[in-house]
PDB file of C-alpha atoms in Angstrom:
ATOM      1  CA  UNK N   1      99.423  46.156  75.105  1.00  0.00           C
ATOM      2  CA  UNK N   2      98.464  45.025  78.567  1.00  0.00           C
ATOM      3  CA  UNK N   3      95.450  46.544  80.191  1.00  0.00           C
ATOM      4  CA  UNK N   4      96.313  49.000  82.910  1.00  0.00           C
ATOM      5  CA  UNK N   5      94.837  48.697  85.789  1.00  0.00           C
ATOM      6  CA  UNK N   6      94.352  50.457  89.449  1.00  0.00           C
ATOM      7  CA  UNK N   7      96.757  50.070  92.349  1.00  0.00           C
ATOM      8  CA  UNK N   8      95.728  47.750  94.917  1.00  0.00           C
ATOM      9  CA  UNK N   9      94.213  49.363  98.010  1.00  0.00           C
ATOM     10  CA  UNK N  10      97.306  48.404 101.083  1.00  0.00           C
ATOM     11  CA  UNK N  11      96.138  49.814 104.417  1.00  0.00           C
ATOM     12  CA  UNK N  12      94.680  46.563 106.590  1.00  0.00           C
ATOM     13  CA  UNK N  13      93.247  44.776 103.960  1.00  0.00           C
ATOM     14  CA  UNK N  14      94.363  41.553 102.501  1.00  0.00           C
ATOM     15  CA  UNK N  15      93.462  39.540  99.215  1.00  0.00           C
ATOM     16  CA  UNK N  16      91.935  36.642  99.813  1.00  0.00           C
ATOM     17  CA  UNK N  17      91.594  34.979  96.238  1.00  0.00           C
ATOM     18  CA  UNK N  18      95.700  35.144  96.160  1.00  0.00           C
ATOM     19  CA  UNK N  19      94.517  31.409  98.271  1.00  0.00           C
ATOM     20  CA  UNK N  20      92.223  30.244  96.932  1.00  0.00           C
ATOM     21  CA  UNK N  21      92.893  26.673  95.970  1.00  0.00           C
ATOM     22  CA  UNK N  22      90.014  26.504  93.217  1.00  0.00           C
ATOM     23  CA  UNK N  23      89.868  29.793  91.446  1.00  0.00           C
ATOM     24  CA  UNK N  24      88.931  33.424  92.771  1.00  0.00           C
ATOM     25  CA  UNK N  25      86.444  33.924  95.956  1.00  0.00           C
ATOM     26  CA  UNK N  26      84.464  35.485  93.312  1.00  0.00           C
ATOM     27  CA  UNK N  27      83.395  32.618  91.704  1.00  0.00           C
ATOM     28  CA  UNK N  28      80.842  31.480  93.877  1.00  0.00           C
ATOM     29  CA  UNK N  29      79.079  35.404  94.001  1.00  0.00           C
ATOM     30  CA  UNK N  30      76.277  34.863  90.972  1.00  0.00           C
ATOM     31  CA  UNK N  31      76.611  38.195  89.612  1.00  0.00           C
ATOM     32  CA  UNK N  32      80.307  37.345  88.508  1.00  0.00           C
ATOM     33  CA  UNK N  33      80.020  34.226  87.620  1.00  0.00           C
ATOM     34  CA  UNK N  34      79.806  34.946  83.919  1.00  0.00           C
ATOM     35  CA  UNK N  35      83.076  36.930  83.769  1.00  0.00           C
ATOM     36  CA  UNK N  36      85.794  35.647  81.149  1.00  0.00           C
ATOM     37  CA  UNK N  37      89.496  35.554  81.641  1.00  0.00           C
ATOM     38  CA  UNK N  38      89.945  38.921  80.885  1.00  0.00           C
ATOM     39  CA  UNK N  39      87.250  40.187  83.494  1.00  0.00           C
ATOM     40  CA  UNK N  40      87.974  38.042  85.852  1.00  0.00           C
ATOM     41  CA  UNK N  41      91.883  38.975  86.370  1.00  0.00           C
ATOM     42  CA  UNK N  42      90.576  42.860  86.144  1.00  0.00           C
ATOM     43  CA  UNK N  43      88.063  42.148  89.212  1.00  0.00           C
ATOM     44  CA  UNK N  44      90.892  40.172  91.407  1.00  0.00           C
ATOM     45  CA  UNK N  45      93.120  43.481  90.669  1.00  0.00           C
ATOM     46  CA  UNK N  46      90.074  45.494  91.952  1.00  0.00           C
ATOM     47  CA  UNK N  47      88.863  43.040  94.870  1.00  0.00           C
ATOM     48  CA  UNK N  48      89.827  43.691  98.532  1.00  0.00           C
ATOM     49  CA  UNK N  49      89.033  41.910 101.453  1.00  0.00           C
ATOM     50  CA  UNK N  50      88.984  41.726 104.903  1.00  0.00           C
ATOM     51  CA  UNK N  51      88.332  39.299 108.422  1.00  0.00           C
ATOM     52  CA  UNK N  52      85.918  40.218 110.997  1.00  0.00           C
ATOM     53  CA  UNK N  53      85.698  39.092 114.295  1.00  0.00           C
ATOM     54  CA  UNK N  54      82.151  37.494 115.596  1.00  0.00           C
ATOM     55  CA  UNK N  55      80.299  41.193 116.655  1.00  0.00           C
ATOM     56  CA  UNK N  56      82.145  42.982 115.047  1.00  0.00           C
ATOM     57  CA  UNK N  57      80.007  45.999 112.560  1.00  0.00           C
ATOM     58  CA  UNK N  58      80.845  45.878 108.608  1.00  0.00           C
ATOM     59  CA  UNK N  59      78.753  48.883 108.229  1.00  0.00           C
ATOM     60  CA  UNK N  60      76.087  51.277 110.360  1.00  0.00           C
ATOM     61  CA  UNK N  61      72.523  52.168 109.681  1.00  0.00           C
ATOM     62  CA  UNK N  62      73.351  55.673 108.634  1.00  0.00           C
ATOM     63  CA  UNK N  63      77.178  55.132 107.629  1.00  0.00           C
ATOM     64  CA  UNK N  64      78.440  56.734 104.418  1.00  0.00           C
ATOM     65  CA  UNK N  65      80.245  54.540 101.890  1.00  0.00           C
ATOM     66  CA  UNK N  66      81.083  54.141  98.286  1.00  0.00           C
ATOM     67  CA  UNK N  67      81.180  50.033  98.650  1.00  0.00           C
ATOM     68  CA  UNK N  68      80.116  46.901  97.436  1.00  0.00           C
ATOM     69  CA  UNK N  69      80.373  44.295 100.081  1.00  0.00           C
ATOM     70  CA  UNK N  70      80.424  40.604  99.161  1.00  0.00           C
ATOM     71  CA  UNK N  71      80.585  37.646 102.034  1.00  0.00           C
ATOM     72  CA  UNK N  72      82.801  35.353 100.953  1.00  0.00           C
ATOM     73  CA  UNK N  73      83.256  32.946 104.139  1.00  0.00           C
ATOM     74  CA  UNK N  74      80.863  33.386 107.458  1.00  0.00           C
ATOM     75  CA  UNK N  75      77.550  34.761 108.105  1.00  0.00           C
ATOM     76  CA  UNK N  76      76.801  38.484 108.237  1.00  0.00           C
ATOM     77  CA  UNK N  77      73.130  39.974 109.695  1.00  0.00           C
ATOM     78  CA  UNK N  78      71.331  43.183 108.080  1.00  0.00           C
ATOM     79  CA  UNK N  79      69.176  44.720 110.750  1.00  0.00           C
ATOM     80  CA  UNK N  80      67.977  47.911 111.401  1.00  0.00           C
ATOM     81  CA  UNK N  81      66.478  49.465 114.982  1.00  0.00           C
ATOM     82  CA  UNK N  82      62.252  51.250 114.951  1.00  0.00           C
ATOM     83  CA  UNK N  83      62.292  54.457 116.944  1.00  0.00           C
ATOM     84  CA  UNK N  84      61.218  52.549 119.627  1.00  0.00           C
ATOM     85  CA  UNK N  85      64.485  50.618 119.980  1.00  0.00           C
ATOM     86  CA  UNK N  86      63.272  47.295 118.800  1.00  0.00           C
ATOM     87  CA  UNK N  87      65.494  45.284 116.438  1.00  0.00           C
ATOM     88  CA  UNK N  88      64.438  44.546 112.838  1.00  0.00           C
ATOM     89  CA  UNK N  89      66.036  41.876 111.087  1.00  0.00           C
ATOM     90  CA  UNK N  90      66.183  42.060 107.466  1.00  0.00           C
ATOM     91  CA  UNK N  91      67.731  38.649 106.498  1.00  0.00           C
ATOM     92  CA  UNK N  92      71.043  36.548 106.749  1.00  0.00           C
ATOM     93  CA  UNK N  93      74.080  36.883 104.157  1.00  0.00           C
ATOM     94  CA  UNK N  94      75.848  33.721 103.085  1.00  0.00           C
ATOM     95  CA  UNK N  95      78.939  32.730 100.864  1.00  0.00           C
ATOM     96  CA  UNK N  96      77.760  34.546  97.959  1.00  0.00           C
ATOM     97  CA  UNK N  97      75.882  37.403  99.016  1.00  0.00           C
ATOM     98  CA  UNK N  98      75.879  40.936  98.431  1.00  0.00           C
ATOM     99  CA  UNK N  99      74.942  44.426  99.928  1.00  0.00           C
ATOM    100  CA  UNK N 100      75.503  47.927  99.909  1.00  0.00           C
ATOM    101  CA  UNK N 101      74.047  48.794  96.331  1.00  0.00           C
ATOM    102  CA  UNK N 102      72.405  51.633  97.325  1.00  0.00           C
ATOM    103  CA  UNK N 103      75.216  52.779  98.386  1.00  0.00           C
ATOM    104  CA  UNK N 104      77.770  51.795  95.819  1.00  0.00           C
ATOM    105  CA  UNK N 105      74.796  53.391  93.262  1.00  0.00           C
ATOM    106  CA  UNK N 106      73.432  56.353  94.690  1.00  0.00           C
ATOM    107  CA  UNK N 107      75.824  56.855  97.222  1.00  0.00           C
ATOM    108  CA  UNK N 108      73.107  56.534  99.961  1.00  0.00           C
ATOM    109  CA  UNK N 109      74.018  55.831 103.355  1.00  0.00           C
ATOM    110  CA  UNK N 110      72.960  52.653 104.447  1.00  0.00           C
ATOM    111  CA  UNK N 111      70.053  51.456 105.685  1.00  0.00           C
ATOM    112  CA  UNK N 112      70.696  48.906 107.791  1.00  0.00           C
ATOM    113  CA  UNK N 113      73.155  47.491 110.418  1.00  0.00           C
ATOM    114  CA  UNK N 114      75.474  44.833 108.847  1.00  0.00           C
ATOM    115  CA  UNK N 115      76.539  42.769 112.140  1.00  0.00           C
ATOM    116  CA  UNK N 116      79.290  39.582 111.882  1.00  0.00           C
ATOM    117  CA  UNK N 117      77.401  36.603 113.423  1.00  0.00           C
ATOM    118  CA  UNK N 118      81.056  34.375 113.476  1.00  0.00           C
ATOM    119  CA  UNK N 119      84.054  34.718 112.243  1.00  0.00           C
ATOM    120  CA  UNK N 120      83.874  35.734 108.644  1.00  0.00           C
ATOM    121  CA  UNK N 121      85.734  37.218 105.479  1.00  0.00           C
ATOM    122  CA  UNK N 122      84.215  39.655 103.236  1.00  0.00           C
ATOM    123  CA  UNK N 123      85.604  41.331  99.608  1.00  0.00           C
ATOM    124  CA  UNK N 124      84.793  44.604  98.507  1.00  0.00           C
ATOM    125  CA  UNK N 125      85.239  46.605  95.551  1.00  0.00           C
ATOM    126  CA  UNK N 126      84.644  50.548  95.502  1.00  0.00           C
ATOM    127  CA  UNK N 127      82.490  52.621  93.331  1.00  0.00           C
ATOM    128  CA  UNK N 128      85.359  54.154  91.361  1.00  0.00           C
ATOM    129  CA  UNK N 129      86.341  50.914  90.753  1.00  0.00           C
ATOM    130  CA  UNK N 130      83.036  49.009  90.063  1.00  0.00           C
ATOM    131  CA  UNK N 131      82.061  51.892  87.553  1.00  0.00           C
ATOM    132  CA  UNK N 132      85.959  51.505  85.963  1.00  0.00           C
ATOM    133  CA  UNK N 133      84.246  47.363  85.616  1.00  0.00           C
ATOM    134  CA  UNK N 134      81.226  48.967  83.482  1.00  0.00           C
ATOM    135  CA  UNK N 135      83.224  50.973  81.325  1.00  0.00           C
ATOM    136  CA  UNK N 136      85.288  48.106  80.479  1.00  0.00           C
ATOM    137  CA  UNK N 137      82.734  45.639  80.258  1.00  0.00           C
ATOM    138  CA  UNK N 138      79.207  47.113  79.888  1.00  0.00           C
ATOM    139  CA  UNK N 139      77.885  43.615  80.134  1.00  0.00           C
ATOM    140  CA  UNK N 140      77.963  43.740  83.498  1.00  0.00           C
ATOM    141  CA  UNK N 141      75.368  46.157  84.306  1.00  0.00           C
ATOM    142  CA  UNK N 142      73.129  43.907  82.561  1.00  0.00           C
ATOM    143  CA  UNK N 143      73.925  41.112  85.400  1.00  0.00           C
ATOM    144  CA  UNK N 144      73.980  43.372  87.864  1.00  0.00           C
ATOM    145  CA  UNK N 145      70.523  44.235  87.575  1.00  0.00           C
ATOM    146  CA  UNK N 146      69.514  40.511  87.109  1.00  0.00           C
ATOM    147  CA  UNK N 147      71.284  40.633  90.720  1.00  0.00           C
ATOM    148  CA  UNK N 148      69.079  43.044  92.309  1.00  0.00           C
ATOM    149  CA  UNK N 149      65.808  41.901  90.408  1.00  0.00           C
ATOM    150  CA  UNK N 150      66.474  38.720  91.610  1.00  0.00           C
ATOM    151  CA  UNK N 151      67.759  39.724  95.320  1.00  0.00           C
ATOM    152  CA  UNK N 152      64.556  41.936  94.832  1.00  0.00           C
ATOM    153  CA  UNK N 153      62.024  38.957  94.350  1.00  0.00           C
ATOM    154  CA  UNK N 154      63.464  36.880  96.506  1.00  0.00           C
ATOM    155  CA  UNK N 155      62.699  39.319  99.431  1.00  0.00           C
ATOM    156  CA  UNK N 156      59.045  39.591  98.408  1.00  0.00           C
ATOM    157  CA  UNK N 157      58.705  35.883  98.157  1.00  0.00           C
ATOM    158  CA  UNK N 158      60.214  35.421 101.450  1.00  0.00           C
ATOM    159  CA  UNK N 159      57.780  38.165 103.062  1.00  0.00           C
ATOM    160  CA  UNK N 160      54.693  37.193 101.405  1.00  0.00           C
ATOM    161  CA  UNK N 161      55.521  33.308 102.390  1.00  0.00           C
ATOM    162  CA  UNK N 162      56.055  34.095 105.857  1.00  0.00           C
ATOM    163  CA  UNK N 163      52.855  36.110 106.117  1.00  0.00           C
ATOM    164  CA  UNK N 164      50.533  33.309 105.259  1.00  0.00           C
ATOM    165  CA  UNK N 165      52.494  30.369 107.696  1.00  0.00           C
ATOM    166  CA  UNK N 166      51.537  29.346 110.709  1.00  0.00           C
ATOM    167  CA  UNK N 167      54.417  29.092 113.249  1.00  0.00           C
ATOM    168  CA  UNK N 168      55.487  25.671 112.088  1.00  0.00           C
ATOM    169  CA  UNK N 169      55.674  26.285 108.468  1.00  0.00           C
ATOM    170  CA  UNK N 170      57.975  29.375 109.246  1.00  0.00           C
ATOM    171  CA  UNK N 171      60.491  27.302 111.196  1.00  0.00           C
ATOM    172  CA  UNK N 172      60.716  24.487 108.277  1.00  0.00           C
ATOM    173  CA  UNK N 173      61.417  27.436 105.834  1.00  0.00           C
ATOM    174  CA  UNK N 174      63.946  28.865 107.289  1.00  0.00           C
ATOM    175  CA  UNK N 175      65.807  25.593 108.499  1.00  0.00           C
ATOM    176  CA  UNK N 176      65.369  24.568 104.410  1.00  0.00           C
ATOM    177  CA  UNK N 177      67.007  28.065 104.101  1.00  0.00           C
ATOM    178  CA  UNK N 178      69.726  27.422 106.005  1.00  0.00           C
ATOM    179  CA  UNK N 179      70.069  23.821 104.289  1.00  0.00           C
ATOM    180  CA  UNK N 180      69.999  25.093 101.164  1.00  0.00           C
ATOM    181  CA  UNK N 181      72.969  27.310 102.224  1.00  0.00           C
ATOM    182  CA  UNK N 182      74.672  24.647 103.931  1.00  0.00           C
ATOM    183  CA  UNK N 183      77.704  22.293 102.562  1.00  0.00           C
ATOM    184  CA  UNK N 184      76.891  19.602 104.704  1.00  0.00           C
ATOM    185  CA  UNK N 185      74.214  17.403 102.932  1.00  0.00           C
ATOM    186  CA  UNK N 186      72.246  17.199 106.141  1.00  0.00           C
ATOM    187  CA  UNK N 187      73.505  19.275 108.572  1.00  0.00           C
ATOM    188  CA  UNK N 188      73.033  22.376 109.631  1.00  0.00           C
ATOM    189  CA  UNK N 189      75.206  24.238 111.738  1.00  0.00           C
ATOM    190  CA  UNK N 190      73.274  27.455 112.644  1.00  0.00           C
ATOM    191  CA  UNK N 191      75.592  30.637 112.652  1.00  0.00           C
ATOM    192  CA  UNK N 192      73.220  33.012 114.276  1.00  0.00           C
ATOM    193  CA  UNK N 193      72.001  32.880 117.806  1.00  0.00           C
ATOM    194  CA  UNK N 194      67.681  31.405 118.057  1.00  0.00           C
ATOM    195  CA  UNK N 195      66.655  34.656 119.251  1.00  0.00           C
ATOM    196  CA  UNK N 196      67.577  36.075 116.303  1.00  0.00           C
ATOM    197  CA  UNK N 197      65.658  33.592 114.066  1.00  0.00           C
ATOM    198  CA  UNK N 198      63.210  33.744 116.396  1.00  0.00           C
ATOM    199  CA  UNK N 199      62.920  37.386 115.460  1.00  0.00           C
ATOM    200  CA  UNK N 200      63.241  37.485 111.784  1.00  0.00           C
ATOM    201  CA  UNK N 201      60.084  34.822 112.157  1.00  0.00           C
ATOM    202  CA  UNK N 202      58.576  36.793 114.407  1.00  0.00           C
ATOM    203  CA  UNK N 203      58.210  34.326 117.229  1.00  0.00           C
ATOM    204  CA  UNK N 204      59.436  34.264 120.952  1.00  0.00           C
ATOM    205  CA  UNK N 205      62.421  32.218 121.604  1.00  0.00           C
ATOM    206  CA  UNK N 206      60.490  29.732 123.736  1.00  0.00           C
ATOM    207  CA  UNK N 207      58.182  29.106 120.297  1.00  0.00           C
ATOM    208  CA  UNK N 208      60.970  28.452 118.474  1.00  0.00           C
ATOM    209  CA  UNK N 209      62.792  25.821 121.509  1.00  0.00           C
ATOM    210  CA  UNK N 210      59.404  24.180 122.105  1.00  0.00           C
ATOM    211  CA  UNK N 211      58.910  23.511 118.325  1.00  0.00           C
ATOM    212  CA  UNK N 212      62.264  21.819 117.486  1.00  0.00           C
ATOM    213  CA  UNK N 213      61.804  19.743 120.580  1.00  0.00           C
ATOM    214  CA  UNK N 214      58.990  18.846 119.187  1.00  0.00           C
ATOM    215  CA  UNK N 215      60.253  18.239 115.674  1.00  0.00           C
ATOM    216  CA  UNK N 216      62.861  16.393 117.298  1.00  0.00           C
ATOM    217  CA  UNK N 217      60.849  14.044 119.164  1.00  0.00           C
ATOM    218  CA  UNK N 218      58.543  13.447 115.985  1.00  0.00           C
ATOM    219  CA  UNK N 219      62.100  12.059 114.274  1.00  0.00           C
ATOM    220  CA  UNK N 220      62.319  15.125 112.033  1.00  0.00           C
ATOM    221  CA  UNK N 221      65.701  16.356 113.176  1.00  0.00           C
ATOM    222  CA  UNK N 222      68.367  16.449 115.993  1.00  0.00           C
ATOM    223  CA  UNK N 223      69.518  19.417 117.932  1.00  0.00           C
ATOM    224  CA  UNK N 224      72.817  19.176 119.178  1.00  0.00           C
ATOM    225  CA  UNK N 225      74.072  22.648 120.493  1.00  0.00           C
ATOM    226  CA  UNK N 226      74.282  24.899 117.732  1.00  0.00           C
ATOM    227  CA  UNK N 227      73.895  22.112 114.959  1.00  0.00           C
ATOM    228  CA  UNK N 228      70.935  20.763 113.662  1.00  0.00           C
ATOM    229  CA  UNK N 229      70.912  17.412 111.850  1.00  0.00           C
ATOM    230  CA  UNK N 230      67.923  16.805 109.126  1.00  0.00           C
ATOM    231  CA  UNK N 231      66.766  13.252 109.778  1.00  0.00           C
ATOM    232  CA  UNK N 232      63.590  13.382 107.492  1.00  0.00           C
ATOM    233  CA  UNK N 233      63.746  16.192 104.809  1.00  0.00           C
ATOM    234  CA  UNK N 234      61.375  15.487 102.617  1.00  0.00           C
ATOM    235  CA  UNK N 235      58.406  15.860 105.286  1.00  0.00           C
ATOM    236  CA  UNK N 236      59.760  19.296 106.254  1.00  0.00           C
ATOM    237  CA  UNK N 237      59.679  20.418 102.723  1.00  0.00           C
ATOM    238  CA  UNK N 238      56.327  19.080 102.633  1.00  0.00           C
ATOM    239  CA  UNK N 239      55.386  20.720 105.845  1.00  0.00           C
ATOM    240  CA  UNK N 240      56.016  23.960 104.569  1.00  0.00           C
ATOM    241  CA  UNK N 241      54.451  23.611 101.058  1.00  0.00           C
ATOM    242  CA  UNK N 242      51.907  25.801  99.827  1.00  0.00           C
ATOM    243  CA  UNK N 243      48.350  24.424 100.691  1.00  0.00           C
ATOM    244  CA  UNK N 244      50.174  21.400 102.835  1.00  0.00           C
ATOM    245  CA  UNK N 245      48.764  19.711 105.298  1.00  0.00           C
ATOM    246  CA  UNK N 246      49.964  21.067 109.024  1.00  0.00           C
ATOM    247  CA  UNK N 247      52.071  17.965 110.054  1.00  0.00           C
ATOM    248  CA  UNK N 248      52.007  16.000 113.592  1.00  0.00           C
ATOM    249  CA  UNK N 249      54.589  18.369 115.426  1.00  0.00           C
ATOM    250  CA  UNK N 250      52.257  21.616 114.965  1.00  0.00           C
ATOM    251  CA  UNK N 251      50.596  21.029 118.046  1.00  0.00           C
ATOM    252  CA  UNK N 252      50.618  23.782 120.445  1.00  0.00           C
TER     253      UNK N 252
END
């Protein structure tokens, strides 16, 4: 007999892997990845997704929801604001990325500000649903912690990194960042504003422009507008390496 499953949600919501040209949007989210046939057709029955205009608010610091988000094109921002009105960013979500576990586990209202930095689609699944996914495959509870322990590491690396660089060092890690996230081989086309990696480095904006004109007249890269095209990435890794030497554009 075939599996039953739950009606798909209607309201303003559209499916996006109904388009997809080489298998489900969910294919490229890690913690799915392993899914067989039989999973995979339950979770496009149970996915839902949705566009965003640039500025526009997935969720709010303090919002109530039951929901797994997942970006599947664009670039969303987690933030939250101190008492004192100043902006915290937590970090950037690509193709691939997740949030709202807390949520979708203890249905905690979230924590932080999840802001649309361009145009972008994102899936979601609901708790009743996600927990209907466990029942029928218990498996993936197993992944889904490998998720968060990973999602979980990652963070601390990234923080205790960042800690210990100098102000050059933290601009080659996050442009590697944003390579690595990248589909152009050496291109990156930034989706978020500099003040706003500025800030998540903890820099000024002026730090951050005087240090890729610098890298730029060294020969390490090209700014044009919004895109930024890695001429020599090998001494950027290098420049950011644990115990590496600061290179030539670290000047003040």
């Amino acid at each position: 007999m075939a599996a039953q499953y739950p009606e798909r949600f209607e309201v303003k919501y559209e499916m996006i892997c109904t388009h997809e040209t080489q298998g489900p949007c969910f294919l490229k989210v890690p913690l799915f990845q392993h899914l067989g046939p039989e999973e995979s057709l339950m979770l496009t029955s149970l996915l839902h997704a949705r566009k965003y205009d640039k500025g526009e608010y997935v969720v709010q610091e303090g919002e109530h929801s039951d929901t797994l988000y997942i970006v599947h094109q664009g670039c969303v921002k987690l933030s939250r604001y101190a008492q004192n009105g100043k902006e915290h960013i937590i970090r950037f979500l690509f193709p691939g990325d997740f949030f709202g576990q807390a949520a979708l586990l203890h249905q905690k209202p979230h924590d932080a500000n999840a802001e649309v930095l361009e145009s972008s689609a994102l899936c979601s699944i609901h708790k009743n649903h996600f927990d209907l996914m466990l029942e029928r495959y218990p498996k993936l509870a197993y992944h889904f912690l490998l998720a968060i322990s990973d999602l979980l590491g990652a963070t601390d690396e990234w923080n205790s990194a960042i800690s210990s660089m100098n102000t050059e060092q933290k601009i080659a890690k996050l442009l590697l960042y944003f390579h690595t996230r990248n589909y152009a081989p050496n291109e990156i086309r930034l989706p978020v504003y500099k003040k706003d990696m500025a800030l998540l480095l903890g820099i000024t904006p002026e730090t951050l422009s005087r240090k890729l004109a610098a890298m730029q007249n060294q020969g390490l890269l090209q700014v044009t507008g919004n895109c930024i095209l890695i001429l020599q990435l090998e001494q950027i890794k290098e420049s950011c390496g644990c115990g590496a030497s600061v290179p030539t554009w670290a000047s003040p």
